[in-house]
Short mmCIF file of C-alpha atoms in Angstrom, two decimals:
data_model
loop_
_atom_site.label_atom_id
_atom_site.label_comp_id
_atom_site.label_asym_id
_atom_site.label_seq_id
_atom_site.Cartn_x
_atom_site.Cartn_y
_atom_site.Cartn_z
CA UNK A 1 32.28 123.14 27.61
CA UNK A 2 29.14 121.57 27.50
CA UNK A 3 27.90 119.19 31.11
CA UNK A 4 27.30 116.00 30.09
CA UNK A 5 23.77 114.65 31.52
CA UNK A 6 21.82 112.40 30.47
CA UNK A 7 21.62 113.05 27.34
CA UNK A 8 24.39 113.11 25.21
CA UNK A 9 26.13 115.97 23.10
CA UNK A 10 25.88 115.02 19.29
CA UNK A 11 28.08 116.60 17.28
CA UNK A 12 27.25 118.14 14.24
CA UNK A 13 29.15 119.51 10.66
CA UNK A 14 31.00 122.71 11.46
CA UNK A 15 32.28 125.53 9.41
CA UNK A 16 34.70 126.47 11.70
CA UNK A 17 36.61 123.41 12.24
CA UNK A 18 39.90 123.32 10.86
CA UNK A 19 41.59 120.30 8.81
CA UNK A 20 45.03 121.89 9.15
CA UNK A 21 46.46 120.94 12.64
CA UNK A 22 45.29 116.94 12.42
CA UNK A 23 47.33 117.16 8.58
CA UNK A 24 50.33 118.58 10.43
CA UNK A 25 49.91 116.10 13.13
CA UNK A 26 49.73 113.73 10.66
CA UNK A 27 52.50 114.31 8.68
CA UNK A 28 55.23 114.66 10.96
CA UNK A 29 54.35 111.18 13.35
CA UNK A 30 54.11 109.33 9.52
CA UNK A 31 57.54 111.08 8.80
CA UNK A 32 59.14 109.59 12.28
CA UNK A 33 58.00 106.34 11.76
CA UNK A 34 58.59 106.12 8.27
CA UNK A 35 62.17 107.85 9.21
CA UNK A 36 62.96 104.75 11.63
CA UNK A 37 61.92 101.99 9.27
CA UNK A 38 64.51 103.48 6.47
CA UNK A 39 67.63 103.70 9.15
CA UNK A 40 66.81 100.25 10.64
CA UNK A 41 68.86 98.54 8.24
CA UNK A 42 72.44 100.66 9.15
CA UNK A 43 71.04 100.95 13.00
CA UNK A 44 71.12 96.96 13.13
CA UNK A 45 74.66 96.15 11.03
CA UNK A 46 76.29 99.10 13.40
CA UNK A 47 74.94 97.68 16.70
CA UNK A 48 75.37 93.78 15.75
CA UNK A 49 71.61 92.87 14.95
CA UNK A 50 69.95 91.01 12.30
CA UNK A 51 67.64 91.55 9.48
CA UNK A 52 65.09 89.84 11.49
CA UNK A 53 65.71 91.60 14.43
CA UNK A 54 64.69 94.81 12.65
CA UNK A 55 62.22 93.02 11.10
CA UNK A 56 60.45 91.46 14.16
CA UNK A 57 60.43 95.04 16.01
CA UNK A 58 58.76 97.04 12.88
CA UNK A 59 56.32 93.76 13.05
CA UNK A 60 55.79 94.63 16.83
CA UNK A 61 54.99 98.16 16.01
CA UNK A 62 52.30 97.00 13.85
CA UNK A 63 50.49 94.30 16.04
CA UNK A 64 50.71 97.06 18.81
CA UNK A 65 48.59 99.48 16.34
CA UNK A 66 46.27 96.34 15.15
CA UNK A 67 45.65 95.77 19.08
CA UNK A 68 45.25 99.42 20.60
CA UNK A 69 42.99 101.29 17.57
CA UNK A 70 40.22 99.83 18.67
CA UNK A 71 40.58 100.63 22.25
CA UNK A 72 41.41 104.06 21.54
CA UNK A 73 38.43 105.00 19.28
CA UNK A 74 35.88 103.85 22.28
CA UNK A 75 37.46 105.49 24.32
CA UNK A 76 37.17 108.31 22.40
CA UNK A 77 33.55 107.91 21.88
CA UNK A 78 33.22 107.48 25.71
CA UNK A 79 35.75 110.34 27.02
CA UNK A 80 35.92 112.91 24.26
CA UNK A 81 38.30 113.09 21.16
CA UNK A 82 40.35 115.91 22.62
CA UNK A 83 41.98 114.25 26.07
CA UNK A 84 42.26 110.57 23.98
CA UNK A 85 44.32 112.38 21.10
CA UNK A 86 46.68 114.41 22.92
CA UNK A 87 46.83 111.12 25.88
CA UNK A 88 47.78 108.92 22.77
CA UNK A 89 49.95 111.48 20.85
CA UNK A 90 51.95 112.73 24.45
CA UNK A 91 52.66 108.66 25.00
CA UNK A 92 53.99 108.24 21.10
CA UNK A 93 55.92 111.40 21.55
CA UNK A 94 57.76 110.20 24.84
CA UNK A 95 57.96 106.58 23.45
CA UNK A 96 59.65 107.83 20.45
CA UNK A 97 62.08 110.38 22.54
CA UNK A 98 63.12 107.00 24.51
CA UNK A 99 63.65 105.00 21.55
CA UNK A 100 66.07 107.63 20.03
CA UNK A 101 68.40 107.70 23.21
CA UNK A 102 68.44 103.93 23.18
CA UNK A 103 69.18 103.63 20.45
CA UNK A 104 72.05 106.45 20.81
CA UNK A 105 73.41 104.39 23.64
CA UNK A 106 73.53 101.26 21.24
CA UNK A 107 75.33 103.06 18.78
CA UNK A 108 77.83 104.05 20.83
CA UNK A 109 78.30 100.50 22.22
CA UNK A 110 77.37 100.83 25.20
CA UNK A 111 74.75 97.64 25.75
CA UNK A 112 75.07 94.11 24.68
CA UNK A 113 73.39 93.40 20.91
CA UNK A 114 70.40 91.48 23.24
CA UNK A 115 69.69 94.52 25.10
CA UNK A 116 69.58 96.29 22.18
CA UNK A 117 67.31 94.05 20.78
CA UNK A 118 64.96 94.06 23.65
CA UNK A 119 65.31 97.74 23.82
CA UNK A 120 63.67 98.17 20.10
CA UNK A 121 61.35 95.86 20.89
CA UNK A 122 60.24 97.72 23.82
CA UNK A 123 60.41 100.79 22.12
CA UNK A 124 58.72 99.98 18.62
CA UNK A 125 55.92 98.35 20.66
CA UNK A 126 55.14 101.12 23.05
CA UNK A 127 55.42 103.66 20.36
CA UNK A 128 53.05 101.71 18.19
CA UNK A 129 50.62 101.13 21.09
CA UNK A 130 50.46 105.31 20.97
CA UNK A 131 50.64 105.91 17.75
CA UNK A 132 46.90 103.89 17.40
CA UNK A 133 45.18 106.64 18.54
CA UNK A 134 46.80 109.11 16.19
CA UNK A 135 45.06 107.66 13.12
CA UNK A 136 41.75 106.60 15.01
CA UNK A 137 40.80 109.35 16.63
CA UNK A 138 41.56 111.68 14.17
CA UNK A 139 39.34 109.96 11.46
CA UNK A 140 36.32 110.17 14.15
CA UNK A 141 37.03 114.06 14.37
CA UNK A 142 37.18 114.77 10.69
CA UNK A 143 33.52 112.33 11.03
CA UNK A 144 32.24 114.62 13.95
CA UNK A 145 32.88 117.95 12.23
CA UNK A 146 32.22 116.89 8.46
CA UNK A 147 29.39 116.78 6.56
CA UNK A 148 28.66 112.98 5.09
CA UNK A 149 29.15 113.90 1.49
CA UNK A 150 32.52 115.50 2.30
CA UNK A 151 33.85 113.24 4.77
CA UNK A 152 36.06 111.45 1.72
CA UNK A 153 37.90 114.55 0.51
CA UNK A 154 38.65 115.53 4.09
CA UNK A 155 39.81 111.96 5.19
CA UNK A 156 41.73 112.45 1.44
CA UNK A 157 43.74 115.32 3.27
CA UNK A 158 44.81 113.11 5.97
CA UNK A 159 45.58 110.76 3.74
CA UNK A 160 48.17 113.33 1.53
CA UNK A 161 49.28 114.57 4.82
CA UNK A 162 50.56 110.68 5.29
CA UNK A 163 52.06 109.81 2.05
CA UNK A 164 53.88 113.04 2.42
CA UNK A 165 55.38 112.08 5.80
CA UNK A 166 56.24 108.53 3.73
CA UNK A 167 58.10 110.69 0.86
CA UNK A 168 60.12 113.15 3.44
CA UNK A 169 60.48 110.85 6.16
CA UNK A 170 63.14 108.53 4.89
CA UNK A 171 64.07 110.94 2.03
CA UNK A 172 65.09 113.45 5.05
CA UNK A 173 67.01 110.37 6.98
CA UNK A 174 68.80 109.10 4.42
CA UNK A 175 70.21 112.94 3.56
CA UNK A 176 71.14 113.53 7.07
CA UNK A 177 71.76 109.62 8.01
CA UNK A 178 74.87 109.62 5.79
CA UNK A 179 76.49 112.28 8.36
CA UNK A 180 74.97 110.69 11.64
CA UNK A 181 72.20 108.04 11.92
CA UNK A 182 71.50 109.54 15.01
CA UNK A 183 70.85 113.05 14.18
CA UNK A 184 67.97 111.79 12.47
CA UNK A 185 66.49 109.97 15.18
CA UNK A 186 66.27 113.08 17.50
CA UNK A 187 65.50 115.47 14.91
CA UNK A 188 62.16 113.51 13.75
CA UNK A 189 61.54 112.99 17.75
CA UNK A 190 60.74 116.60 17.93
CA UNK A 191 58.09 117.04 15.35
CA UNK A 192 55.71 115.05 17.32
CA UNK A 193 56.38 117.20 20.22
CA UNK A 194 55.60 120.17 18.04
CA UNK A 195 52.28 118.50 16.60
CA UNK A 196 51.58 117.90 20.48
CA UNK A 197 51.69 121.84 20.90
CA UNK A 198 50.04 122.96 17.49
CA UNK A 199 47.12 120.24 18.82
CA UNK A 200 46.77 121.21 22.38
CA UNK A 201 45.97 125.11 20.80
CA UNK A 202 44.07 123.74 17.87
CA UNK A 203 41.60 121.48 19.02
CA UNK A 204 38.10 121.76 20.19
CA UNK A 205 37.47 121.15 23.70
CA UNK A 206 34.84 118.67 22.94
CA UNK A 207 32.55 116.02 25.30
CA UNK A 208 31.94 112.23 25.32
CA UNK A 209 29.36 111.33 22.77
CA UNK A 210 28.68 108.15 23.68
CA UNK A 211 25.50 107.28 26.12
CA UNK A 212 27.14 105.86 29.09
CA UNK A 213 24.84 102.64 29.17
CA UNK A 214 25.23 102.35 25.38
CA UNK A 215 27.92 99.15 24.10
CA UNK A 216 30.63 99.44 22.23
CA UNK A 217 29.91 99.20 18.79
CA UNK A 218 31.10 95.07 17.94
CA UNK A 219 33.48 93.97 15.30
CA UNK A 220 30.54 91.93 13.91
CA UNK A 221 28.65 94.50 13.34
CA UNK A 222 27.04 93.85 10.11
CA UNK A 223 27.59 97.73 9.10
CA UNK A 224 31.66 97.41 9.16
CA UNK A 225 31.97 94.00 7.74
CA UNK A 226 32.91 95.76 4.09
CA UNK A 227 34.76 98.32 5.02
CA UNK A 228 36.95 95.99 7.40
CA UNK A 229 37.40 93.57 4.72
CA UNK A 230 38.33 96.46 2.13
CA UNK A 231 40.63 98.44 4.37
CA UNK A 232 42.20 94.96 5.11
CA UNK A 233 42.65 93.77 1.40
CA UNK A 234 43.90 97.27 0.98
CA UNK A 235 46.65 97.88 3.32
CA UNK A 236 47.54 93.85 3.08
CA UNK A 237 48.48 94.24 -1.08
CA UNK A 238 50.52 97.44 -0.10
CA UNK A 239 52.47 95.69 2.85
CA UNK A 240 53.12 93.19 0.15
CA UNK A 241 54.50 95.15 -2.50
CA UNK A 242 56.65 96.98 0.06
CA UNK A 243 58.79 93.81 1.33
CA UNK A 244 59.07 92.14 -2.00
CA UNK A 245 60.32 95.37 -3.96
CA UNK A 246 63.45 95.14 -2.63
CA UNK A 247 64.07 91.30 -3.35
CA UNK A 248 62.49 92.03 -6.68
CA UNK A 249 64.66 94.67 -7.68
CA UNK A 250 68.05 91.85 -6.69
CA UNK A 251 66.18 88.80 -8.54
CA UNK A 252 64.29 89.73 -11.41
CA UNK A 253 66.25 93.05 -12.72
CA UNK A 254 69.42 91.32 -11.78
CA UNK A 255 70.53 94.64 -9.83
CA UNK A 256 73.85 94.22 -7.42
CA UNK A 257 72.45 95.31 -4.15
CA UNK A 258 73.50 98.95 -3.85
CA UNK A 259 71.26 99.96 -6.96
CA UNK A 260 68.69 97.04 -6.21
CA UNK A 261 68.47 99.56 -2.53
CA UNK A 262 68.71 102.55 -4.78
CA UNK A 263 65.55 101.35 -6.98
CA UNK A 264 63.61 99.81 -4.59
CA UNK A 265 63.94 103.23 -2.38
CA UNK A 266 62.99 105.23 -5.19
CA UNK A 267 60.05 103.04 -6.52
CA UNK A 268 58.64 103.84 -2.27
CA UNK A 269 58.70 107.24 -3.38
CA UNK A 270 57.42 107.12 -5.89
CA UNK A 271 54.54 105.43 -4.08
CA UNK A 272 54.72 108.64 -1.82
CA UNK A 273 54.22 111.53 -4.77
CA UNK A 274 50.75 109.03 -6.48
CA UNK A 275 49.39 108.76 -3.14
CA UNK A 276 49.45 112.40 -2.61
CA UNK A 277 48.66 113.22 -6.10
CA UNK A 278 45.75 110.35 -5.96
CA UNK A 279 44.26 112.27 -2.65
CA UNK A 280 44.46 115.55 -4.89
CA UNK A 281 42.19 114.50 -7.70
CA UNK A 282 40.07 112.86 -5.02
CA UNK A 283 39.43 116.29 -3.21
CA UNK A 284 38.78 117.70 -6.10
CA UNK A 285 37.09 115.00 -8.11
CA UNK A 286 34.43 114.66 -5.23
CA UNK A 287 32.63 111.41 -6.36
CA UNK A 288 31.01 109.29 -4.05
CA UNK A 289 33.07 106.88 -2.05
CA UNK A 290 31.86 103.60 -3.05
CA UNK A 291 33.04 104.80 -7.34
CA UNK A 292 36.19 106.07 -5.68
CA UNK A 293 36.95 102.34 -4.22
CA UNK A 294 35.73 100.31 -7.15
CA UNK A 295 38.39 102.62 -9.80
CA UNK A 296 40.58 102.54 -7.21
CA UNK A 297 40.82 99.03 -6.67
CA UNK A 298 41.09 98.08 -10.48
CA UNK A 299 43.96 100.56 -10.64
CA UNK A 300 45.59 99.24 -8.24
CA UNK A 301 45.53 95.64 -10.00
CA UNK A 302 46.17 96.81 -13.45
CA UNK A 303 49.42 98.68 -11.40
CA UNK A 304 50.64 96.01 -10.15
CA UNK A 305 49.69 93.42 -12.14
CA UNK A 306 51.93 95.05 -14.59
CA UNK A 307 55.22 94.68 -12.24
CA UNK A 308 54.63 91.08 -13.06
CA UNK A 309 56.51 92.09 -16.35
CA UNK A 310 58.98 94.99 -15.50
CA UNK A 311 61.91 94.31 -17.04
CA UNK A 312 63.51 97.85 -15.92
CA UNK A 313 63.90 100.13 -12.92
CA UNK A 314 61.73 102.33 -15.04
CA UNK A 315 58.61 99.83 -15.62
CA UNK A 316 58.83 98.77 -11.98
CA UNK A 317 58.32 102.50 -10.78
CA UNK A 318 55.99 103.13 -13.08
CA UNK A 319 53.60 99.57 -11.93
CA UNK A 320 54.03 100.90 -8.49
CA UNK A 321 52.96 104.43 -9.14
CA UNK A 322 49.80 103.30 -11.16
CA UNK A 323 49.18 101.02 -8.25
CA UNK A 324 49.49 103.66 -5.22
CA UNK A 325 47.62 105.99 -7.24
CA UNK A 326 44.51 103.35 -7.09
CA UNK A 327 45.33 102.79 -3.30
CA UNK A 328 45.43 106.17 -2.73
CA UNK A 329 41.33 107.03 -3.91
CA UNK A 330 40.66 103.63 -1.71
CA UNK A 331 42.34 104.72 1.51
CA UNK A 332 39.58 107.80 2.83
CA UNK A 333 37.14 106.54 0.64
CA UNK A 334 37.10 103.24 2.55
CA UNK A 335 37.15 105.70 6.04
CA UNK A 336 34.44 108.03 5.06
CA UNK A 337 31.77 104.76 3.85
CA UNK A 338 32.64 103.42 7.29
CA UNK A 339 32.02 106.66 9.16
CA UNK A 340 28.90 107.06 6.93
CA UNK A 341 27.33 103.75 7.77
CA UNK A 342 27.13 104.22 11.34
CA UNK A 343 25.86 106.58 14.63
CA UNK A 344 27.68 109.49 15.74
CA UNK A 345 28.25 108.19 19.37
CA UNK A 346 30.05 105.23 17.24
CA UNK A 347 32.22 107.21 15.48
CA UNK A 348 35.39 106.20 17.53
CA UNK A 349 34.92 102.79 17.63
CA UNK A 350 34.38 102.89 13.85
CA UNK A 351 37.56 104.61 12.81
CA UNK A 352 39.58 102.10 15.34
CA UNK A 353 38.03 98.98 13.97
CA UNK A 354 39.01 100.34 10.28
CA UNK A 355 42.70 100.74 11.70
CA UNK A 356 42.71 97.83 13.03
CA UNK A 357 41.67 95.94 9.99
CA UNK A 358 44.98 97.86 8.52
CA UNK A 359 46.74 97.07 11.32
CA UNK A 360 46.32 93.44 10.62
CA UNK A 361 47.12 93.91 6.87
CA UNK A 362 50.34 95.03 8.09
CA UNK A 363 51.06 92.29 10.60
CA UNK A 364 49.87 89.50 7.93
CA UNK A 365 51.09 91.06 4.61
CA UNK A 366 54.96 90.68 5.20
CA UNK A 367 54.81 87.09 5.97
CA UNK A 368 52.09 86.68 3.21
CA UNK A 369 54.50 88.43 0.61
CA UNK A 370 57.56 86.56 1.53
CA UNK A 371 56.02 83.22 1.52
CA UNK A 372 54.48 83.98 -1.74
CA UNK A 373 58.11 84.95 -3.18
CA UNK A 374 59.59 82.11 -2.25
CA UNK A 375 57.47 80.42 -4.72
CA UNK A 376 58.11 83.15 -7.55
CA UNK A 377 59.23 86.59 -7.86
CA UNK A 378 55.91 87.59 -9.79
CA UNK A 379 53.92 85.11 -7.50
CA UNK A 380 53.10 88.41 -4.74
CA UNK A 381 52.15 90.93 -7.31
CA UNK A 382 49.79 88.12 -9.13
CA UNK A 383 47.72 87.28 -6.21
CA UNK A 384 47.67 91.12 -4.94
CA UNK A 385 46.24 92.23 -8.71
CA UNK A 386 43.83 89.06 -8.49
CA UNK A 387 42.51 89.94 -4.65
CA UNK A 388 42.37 93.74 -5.62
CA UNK A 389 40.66 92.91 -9.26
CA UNK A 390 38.17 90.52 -6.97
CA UNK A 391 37.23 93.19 -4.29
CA UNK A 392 37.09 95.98 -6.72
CA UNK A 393 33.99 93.95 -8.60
CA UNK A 394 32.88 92.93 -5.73
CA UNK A 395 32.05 96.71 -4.30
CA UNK A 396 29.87 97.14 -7.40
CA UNK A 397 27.36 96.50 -4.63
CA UNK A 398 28.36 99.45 -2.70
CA UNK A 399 25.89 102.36 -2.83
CA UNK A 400 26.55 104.99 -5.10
CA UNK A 401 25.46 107.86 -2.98
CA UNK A 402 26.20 108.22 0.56
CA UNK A 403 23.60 109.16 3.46
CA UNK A 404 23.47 112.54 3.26
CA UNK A 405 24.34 113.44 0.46
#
């Protein structure tokens, strides 16, 4: 390992570095969380909680990420990527572990539905304080190691790695859920700890790259007020669309509920299989970011713009899979212009202040998209198609070509 002095390691592109571990990483802590969120609903009638209770800790899980991914990525910058990953990922996998026997002991009645509650809450919270550094710290390794011109495919594989955790996670708990909702619960609790393993092997033992008199990079930095305010509009439409599909499905295709759950769960997955398919074409494609997020944006309007007219199950999966496909070229291309635009020793902070842009698009997007469909059913999906239309003609300004290429 390299001392660290007075001057400061930089890192550089690398041939050797390997993409693989931080996609299985990926994948299986977006498959537990994603596993949770789609046995929340039978956890809470079983245990005596309600909608909101499930509601508010998902919510909790969220502002915990918002809060934390910024913390993380300094102190990756300042400490090193390796001990910050495997600090945040060892915390999310213990956090998670404790949630699943809690949970276990609810099920079986053993505590009070207010313990319970206050049991998810801790739980959901202190997972999602973990889980920050997951996403964080891994975009600022894919931005030490990769080469500015390819930082958008790579952050692409991340990406796929996700939306595949998304598709298997509650595909794989509702197969085993209907024989034991809490088989499910311990069986996604020890991918993470696998991950943990495959990570500690896989990763490079690097050092701080961050001067130690230097200050954090600030969230007004004038470099990451775009791709804050995309990766926000982003992730805010999405966490829209995903609490109002459900609704939608019971109010404007006049489903009973057991097929209005049945459609909304498969229009999610169907969100899964674009978004991986979308970070595909985008590896392969390899088109500079800032065309990736303008075609990306417009699809995403014109997909679900078009829900505002599904009569069917059919046209409503097919809005939402035009629609993730967009999302899914303006995910890592929104990563890789932010990673582009600034220092290496910033790297960290960068990725952390993109996540927690998301993170607040998750926090605000739910209460947004509720609100909104109280007014109409097609009231959500109108102002999401109008905000994504807006930015996506608005990043005409974005450079075409990014430094180094």
């Amino acid at each position: 390992m390299t001392e660290l002095t007075g001057a400061v390691a930089q890192p550089s592109p690398s041939l050797s570095f390997s993409l693989k571990p931080l996609m299985f990483e990926t994948f299986v802590c977006s498959m537990a969380m994603m596993a949770f969120v789609a046995l929340a609903g039978p956890i809470a009638r079983v245990i005596g909680l309600d909608p909101w209770h499930v509601g508010t800790a998902v919510t909790i899980a969220g502002i915990g990420w918002m809060i934390m991914a910024r913390i993380w990525g300094v102190a990756s910058d300042r400490r090193g990527r390796r001990p910050i990953l495997l600090f945040g990922l060892s915390g999310f996998v213990v956090s998670y572990a404790l949630l699943a026997l809690f949970i276990d002991s609810a099920l079986r009645g053993a505590l009070s539905p207010a313990l319970a509650f206050a049991g998810l809450i801790l739980g959901r919270g202190l997972a999602g304080l973990f889980y920050a550094a997951v996403p964080s710290t891994s975009a600022a390794l894919v931005a030490d190691h990769v080469a500015p011109d390819k930082r958008a495919a790579a952050m692409a594989g991340l990406g796929a790695a996700s939306a595949a955790g998304l598709v298997v996670g509650p595909g794989l708990a509702g197969l085993i859920g209907s024989y034991s909702l809490r088989l499910p619960l311990y069986g996604t609790a020890i991918l993470p700890a696998l991950a943990l393993i495959v990570l500690w092997q896989a990763l490079p033992r690097d050092v701080a790259v961050a001067p130690r008199d230097s200050a954090p990079l600030k969230l007004s930095d004038g470099r990451l007020r775009r791709p804050m305010l995309l990766a926000f509009s982003a992730m805010f439409s999405v966490s829209i669309a995903q609490i109002t599909v459900g609704f939608f499905a019971l109010d404007r295709l006049h489903l009973p509920p057991a097929q209005a759950a049945w459609t909304s769960g498969i229009a999610l997955a169907t969100v899964g299989v674009a978004l991986i398919g979308a970070q595909l074409a985008l590896r392969a494609l390899g088109w500079a970011p800032a065309r990736f997020i303008r075609l990306g944006m417009i699809i995403g309007a014109i997909g679900f713009g078009s829900v505002i007219f599904a009569s069917t199950a059919t046209l409503l999966w097919l809005g939402y899979a035009v629609a993730a496909f967009g999302m899914g070229w303006v995910f890592p291309s929104v990563s890789a212009t932010a990673a582009n635009a600034v220092e290496p020793h910033e790297q960290g902070a960068t990725a952390g202040t993109v996540a927690a842009a998301q993170g607040l698009g998750v926090v605000l997007g739910p209460i947004a998209g509720t609100t909104l469909y109280t007014i109409d059913n097609g009231a959500p999906y109108a102002v999401v198609a109008l905000l994504l239309l807006l930015v996506g003609l608005w990043s005409n300004c974005l450079p075409e070509r990014s430094p180094g290429s």
